[in-house]
GROMACS .gro file of C-alpha atoms in nm:
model
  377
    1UNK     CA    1  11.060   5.009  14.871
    2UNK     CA    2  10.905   5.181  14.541
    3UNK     CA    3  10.693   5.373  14.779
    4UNK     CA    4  11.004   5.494  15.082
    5UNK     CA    5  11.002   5.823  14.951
    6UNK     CA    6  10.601   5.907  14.984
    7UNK     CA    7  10.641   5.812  15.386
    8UNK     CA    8  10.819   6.146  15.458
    9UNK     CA    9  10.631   6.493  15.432
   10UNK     CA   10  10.833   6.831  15.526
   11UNK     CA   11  10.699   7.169  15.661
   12UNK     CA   12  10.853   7.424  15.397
   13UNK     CA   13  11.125   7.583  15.580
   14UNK     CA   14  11.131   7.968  15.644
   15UNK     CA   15  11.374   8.112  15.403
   16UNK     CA   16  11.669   8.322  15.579
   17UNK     CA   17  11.849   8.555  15.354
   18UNK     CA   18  12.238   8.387  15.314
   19UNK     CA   19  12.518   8.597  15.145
   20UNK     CA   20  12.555   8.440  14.795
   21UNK     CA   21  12.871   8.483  14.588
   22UNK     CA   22  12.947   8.347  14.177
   23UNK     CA   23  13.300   8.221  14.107
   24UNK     CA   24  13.446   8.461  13.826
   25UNK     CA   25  13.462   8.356  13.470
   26UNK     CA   26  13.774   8.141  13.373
   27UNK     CA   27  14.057   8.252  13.231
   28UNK     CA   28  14.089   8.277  12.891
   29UNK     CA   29  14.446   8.243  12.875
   30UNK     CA   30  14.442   7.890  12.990
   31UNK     CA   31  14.789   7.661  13.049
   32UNK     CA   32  14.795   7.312  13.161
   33UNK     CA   33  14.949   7.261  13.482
   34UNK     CA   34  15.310   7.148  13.473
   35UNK     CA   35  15.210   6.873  13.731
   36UNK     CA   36  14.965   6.702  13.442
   37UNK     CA   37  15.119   6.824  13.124
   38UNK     CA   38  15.462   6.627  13.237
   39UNK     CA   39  15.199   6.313  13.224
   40UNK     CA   40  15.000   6.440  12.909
   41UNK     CA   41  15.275   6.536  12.674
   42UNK     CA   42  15.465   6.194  12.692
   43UNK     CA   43  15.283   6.137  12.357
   44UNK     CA   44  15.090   6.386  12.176
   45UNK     CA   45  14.960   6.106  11.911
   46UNK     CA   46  14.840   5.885  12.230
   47UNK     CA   47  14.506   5.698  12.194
   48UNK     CA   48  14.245   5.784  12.401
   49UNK     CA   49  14.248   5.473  12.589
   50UNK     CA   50  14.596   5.459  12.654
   51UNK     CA   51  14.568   5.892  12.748
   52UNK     CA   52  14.264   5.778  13.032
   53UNK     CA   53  14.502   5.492  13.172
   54UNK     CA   54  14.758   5.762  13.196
   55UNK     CA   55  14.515   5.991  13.359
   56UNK     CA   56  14.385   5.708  13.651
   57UNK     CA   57  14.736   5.659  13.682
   58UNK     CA   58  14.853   5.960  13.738
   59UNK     CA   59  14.554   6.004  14.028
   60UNK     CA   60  14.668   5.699  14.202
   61UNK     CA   61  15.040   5.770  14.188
   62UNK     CA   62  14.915   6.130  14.323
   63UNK     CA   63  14.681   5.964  14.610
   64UNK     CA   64  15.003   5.719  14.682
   65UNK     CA   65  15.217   5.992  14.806
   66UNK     CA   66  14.974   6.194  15.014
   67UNK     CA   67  14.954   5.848  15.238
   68UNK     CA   68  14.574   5.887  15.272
   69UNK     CA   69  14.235   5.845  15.071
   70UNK     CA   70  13.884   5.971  15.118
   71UNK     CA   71  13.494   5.780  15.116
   72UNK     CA   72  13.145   5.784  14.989
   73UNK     CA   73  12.804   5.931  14.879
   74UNK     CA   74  12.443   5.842  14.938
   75UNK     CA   75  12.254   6.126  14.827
   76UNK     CA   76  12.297   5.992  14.486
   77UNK     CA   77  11.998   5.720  14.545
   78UNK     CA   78  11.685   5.555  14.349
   79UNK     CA   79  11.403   5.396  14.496
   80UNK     CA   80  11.204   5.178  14.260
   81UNK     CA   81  10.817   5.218  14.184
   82UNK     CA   82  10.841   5.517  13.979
   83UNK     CA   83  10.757   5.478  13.642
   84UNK     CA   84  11.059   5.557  13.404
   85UNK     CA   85  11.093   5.846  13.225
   86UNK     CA   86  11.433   5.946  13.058
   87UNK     CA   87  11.484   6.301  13.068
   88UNK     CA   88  11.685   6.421  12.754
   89UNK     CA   89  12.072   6.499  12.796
   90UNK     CA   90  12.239   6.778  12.919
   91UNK     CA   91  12.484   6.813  12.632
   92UNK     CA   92  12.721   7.087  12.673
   93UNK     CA   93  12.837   7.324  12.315
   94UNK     CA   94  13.195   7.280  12.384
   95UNK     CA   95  13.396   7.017  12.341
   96UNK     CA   96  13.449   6.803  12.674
   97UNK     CA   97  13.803   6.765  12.662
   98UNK     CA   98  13.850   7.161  12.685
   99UNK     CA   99  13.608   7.204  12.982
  100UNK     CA  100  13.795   7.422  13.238
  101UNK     CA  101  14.139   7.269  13.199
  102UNK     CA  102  14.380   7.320  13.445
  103UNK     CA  103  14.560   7.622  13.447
  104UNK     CA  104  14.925   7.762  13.621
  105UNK     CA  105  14.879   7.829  14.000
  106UNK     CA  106  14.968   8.215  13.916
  107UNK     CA  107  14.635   8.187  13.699
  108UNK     CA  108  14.433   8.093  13.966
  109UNK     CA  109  14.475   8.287  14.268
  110UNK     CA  110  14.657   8.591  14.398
  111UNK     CA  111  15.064   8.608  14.404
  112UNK     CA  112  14.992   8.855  14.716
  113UNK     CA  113  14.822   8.546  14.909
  114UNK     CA  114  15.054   8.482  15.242
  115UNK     CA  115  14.966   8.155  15.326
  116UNK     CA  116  15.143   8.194  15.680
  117UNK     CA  117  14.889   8.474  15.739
  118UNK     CA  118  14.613   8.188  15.700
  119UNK     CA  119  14.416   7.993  16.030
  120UNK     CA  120  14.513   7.692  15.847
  121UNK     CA  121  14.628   7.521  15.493
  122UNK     CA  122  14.525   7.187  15.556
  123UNK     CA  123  14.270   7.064  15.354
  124UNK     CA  124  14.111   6.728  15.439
  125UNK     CA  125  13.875   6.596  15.137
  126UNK     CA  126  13.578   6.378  15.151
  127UNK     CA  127  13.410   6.205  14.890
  128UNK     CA  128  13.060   6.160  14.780
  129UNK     CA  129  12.850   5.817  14.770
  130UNK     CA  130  13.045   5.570  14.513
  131UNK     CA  131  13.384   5.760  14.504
  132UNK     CA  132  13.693   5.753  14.636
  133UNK     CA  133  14.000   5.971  14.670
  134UNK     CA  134  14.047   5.926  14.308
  135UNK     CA  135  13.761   6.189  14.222
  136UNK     CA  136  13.956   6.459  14.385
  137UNK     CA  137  14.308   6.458  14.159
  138UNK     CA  138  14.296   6.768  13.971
  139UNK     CA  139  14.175   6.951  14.325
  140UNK     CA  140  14.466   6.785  14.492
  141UNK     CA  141  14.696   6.898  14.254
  142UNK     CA  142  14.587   7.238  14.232
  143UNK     CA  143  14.637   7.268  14.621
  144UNK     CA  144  14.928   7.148  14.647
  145UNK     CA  145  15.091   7.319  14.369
  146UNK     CA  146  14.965   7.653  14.571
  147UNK     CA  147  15.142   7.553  14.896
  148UNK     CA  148  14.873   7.391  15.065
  149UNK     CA  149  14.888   7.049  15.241
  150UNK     CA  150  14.598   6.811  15.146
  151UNK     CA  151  14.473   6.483  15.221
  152UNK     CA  152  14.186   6.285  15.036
  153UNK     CA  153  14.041   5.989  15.305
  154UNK     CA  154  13.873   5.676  15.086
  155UNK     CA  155  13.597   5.584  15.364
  156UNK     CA  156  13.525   5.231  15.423
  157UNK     CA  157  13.416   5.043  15.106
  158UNK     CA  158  13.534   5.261  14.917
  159UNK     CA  159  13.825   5.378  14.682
  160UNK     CA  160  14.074   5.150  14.745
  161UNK     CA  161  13.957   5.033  15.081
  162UNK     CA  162  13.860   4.644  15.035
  163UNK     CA  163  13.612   4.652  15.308
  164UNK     CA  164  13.277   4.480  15.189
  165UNK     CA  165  13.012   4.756  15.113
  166UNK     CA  166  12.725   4.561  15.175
  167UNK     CA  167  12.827   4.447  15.531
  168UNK     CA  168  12.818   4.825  15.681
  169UNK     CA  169  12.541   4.845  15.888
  170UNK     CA  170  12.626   5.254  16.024
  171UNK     CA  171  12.742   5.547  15.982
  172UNK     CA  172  12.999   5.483  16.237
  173UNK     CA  173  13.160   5.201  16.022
  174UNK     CA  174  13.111   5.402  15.680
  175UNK     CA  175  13.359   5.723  15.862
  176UNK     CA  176  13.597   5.508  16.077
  177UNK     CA  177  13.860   5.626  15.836
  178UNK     CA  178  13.797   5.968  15.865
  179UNK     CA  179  13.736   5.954  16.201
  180UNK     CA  180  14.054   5.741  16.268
  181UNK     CA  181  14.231   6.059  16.082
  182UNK     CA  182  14.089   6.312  16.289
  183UNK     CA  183  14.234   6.158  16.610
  184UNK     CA  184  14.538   6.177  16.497
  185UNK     CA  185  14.550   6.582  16.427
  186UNK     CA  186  14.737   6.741  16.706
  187UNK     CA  187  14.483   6.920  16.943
  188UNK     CA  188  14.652   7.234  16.844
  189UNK     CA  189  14.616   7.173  16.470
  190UNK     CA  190  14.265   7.243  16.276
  191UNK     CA  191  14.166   7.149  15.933
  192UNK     CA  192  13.941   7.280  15.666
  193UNK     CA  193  13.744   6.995  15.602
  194UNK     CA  194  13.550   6.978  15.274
  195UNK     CA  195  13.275   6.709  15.169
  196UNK     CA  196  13.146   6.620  14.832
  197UNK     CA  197  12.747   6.484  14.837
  198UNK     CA  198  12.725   6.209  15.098
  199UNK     CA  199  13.023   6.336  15.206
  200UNK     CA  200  12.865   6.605  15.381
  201UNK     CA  201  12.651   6.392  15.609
  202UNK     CA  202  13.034   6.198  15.658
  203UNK     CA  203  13.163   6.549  15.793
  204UNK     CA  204  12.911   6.672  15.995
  205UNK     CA  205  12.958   6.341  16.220
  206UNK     CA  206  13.316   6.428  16.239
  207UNK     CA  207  13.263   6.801  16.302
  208UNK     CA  208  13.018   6.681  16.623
  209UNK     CA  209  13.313   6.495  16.764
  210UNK     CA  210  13.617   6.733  16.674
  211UNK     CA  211  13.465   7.070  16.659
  212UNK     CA  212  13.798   7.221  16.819
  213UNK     CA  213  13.961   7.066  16.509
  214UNK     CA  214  13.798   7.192  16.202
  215UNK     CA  215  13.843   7.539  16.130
  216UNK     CA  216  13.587   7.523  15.820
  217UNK     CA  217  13.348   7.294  15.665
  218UNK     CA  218  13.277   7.364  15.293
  219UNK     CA  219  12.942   7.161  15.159
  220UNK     CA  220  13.032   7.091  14.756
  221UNK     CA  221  12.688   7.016  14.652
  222UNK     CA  222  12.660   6.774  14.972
  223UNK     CA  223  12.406   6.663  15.239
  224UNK     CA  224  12.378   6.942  15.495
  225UNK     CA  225  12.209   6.803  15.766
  226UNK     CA  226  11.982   6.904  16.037
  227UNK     CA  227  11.978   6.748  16.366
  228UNK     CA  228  11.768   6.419  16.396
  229UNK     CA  229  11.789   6.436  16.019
  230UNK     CA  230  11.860   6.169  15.808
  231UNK     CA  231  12.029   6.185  15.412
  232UNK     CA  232  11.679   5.968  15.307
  233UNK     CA  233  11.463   6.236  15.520
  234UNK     CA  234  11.656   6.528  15.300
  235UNK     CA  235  11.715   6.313  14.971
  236UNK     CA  236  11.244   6.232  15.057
  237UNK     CA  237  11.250   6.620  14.930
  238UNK     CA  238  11.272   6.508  14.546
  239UNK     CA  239  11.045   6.212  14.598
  240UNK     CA  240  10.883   6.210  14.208
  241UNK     CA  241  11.086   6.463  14.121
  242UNK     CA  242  11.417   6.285  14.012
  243UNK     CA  243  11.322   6.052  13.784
  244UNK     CA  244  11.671   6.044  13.648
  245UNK     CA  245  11.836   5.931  14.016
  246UNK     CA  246  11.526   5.715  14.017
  247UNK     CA  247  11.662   5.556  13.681
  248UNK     CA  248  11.980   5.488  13.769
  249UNK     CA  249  11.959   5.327  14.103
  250UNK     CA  250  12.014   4.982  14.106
  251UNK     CA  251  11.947   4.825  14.505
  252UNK     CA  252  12.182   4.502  14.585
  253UNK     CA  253  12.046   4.274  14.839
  254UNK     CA  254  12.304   4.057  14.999
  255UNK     CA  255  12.129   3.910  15.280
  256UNK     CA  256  11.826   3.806  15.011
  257UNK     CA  257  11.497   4.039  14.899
  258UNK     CA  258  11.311   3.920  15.203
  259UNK     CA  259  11.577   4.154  15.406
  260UNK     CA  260  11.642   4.538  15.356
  261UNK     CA  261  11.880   4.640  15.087
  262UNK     CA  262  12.250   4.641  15.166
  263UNK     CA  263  12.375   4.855  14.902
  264UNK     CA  264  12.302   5.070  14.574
  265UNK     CA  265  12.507   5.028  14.301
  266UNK     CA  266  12.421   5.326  13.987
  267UNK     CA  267  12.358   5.224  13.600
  268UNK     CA  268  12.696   5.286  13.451
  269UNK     CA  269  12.470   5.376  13.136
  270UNK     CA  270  12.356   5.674  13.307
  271UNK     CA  271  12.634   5.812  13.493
  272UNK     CA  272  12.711   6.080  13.200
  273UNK     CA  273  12.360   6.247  13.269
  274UNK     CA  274  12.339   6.219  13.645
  275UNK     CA  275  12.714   6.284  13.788
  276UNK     CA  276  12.855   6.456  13.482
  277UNK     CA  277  12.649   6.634  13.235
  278UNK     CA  278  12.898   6.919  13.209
  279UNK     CA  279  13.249   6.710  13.276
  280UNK     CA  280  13.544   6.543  13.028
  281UNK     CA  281  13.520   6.242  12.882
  282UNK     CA  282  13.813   6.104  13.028
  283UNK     CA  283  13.691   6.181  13.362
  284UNK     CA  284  13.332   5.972  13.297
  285UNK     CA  285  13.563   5.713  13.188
  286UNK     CA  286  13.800   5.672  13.492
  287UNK     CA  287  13.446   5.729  13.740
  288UNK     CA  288  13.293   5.479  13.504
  289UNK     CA  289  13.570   5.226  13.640
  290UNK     CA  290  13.666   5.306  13.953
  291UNK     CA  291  13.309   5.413  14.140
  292UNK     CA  292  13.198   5.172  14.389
  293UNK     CA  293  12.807   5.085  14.558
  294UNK     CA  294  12.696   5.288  14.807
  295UNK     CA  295  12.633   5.138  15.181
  296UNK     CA  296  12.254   5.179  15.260
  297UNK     CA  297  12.234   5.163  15.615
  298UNK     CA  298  12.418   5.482  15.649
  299UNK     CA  299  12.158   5.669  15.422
  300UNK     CA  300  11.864   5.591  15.720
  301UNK     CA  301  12.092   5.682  15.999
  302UNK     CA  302  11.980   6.030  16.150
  303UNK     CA  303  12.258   6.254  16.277
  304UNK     CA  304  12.259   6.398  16.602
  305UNK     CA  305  12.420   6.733  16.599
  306UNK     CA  306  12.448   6.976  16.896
  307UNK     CA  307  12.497   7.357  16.830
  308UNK     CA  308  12.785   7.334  17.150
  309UNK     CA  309  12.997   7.120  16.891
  310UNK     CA  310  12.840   7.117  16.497
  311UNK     CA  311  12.743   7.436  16.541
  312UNK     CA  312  13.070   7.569  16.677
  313UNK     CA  313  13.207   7.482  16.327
  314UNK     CA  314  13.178   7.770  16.049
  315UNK     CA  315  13.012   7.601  15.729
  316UNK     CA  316  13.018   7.718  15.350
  317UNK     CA  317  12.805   7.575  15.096
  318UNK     CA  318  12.864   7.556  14.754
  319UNK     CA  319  12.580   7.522  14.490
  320UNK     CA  320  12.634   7.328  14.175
  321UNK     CA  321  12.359   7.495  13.937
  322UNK     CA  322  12.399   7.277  13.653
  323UNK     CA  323  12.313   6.926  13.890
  324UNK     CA  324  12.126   6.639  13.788
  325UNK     CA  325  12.205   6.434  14.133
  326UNK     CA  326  12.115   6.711  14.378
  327UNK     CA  327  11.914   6.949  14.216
  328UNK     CA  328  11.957   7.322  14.328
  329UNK     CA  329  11.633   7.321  14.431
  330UNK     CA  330  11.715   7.060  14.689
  331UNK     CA  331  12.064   7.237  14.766
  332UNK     CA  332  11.884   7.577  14.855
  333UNK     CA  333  11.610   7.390  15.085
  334UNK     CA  334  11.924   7.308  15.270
  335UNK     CA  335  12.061   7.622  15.278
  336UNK     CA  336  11.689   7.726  15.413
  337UNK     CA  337  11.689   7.514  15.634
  338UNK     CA  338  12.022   7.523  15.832
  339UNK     CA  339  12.135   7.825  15.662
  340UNK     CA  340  12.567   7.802  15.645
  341UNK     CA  341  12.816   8.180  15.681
  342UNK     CA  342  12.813   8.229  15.320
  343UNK     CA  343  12.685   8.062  15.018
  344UNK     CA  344  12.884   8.022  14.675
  345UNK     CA  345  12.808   7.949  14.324
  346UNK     CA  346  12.982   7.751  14.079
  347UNK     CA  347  12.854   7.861  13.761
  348UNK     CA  348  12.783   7.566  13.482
  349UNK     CA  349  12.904   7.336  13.717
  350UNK     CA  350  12.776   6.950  13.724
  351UNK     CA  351  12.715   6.741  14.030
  352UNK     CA  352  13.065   6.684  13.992
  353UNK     CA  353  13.261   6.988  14.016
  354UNK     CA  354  13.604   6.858  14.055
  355UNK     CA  355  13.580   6.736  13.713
  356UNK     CA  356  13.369   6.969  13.543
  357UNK     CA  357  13.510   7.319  13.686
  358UNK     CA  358  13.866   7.214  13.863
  359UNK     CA  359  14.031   7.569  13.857
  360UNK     CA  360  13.692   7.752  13.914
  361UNK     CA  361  13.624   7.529  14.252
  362UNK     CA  362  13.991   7.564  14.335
  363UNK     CA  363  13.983   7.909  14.377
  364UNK     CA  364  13.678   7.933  14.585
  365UNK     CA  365  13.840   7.663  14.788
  366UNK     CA  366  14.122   7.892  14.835
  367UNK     CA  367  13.904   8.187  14.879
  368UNK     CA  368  13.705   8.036  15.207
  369UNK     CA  369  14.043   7.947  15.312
  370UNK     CA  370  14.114   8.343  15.360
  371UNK     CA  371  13.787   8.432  15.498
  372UNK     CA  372  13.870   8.575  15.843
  373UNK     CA  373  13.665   8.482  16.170
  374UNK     CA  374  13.401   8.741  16.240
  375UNK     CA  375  13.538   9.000  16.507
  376UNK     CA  376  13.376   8.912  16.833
  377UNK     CA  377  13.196   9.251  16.974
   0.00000   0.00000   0.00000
């Protein structure tokens, strides 16, 4: 396996110019939502253990009520072989614990909005590789508190789902959840589905089958597939180039070494510097706990997408500048290469933006939610 990588080679894709657009700075007159700060203020002397407990808590009391939970990411991946070099940390100046906290909905997006005026304000969110539902609290909340409905699906193996990583041998398998929950939208009912790393590859299956469901797809720093493309033929991009992801990969093999890998689990050591370089401590903590190994089959699996039906879908894409997982070199060949409606920036935001810029992907979130359908001439 140390040499997968070296068995792919790409043509450089012909760059198409893509509308770009940079989320504004945050407010400086920051207040904690009333949602969290009912959980956080219990007891201001807390200790930080007992204030993270509170905080995974709070996410699975949160994920309890919406009824569902989301699924998983493979673009976050090592292959062994490389030699090892560690690349030096990306410590941010300000003090985690203050990085973009979450602010009053009236803060974060226009009192004008008319959410009747909307196409939809369902939100269905997918995790990346590892995650769960859990990752996506403070978005959930945020949503919610602005009058939108929102469900987070854990996919199979992961979250809380007890399904055995190692024995998923597709995609098929890995998305069943999802898939299971698109079924069950009304025909005349469509979603704004949004997918976090893996997750993207996990919602442009879905989008193939349901196209007449999904209003949007936004791509948070995610696998944006082409057709007959594969998350290892995109992640084979970086091959030597992410010695970091190389690092922290760790492969499981449950059927024994003389068979394929069934899993990759990532160095818990490392998960500051490759998911979360710019995100709270508390958050690293509850990921450092809760994140599960990835399924490997459904890395190799290439997608087959038709422009009648994943193409009928309008896609967003989000860049995360200040990624260690996905690089935004990697990010933009995707954009080249099956170039979305519009582009977006999170400014100083890790691989994990969730955590490390909650109101600032919030209100692009909201934002693409308001983004008419082009007027057919």
């Amino acid at each position: 396996m140390g040499n997968l990588f070296s068995c792919f080679s790409h043509p450089e894709a012909k760059k198409k110019p893509v509308p770009r657009f940079s989320n504004p700075p945050p407010n400086s007159g920051s207040v904690s939502s009333n949602r969290w700060s009912r959980i956080r203020s219990t007891k201001k002397d807390t200790s930080e253990e007992t204030l993270i407990r509170e905080q995974a808590l709070a996410a699975a009391i949160l994920l309890q009520q919406n009824g569902v939970l989301p699924f998983d990411r493979s673009a976050s991946m090592r292959y062994p072989g490389t030699k090892k070099q560690q690349l030096p940390r990306s410590l941010s100046s300000r003090a985690r614990s203050l990085t973009d906290p979450l602010l009053q909905l009236q803060q974060l997006v226009h009192q004008d909005l008319k959410l009747d005026d909307l196409e939809t304000r369902h939100f269905v969110l997918v995790h990346g590789g590892g995650f769960g539902a859990w990752c996506w609290y403070k978005t959930i909340a945020l949503l919610e508190e602005g009058g939108f409905k929102v469900d987070a699906i854990d996919l199979t193996g992961s979250g809380v789902d007890s399904f055995d990583t190692n024995s998923i041998t597709n995609l098929s398998r890995y998305v069943k959840p999802l898939a299971n929950f698109m079924e069950k939208i009304e025909d005349s009912e469509k979603i704004i589905l949004v997918g976090h790393d893996f997750g993207g590859a996990c919602i442009s299956y879905v989008m193939e089958i349901f196209p007449t469901k999904v209003a949007k797809a936004i791509f948070v720093s995610a696998a944006m597939l082409t057709n007959g493309q594969s998350t290892l033929d995109m992640l084979s991009q970086q091959a030597g180039k992410n010695d970091l992801m190389q690092q922290a990969q760790i492969f499981l093999y449950a059927k024994g070494h003389e068979c394929p890998p069934t899993a990759i689990d990532l160095d818990k050591s490392l998960l500051r510097d490759l998911l979360f370089n710019q995100s709270p401590s508390k958050d690293v903590a509850l990921a450092s706990v809760s994140m599960r190994p990835i399924p490997f089959a459904p890395v190799l699996e290439k997608l087959s997408l038709s422009d009648k039906n994943y193409g009928a879908v309008r896609r967003f894409f989000i860049e995360t500048p200040e990624d260690n997982a996905i690089p935004l070199s990697l990010q933009q060949s995707m954009i080249e290469s099956n170039p979305p409606e519009r582009v977006f920036r999170l400014k100083g935001s890790d691989h994990s933006p969730f955590f490390s810029k909650p109101q600032a992907l919030h209100k692009l979130l909201v934002e693409i939610a308001t983004i008419s359908p082009p007027k057919i001439r």
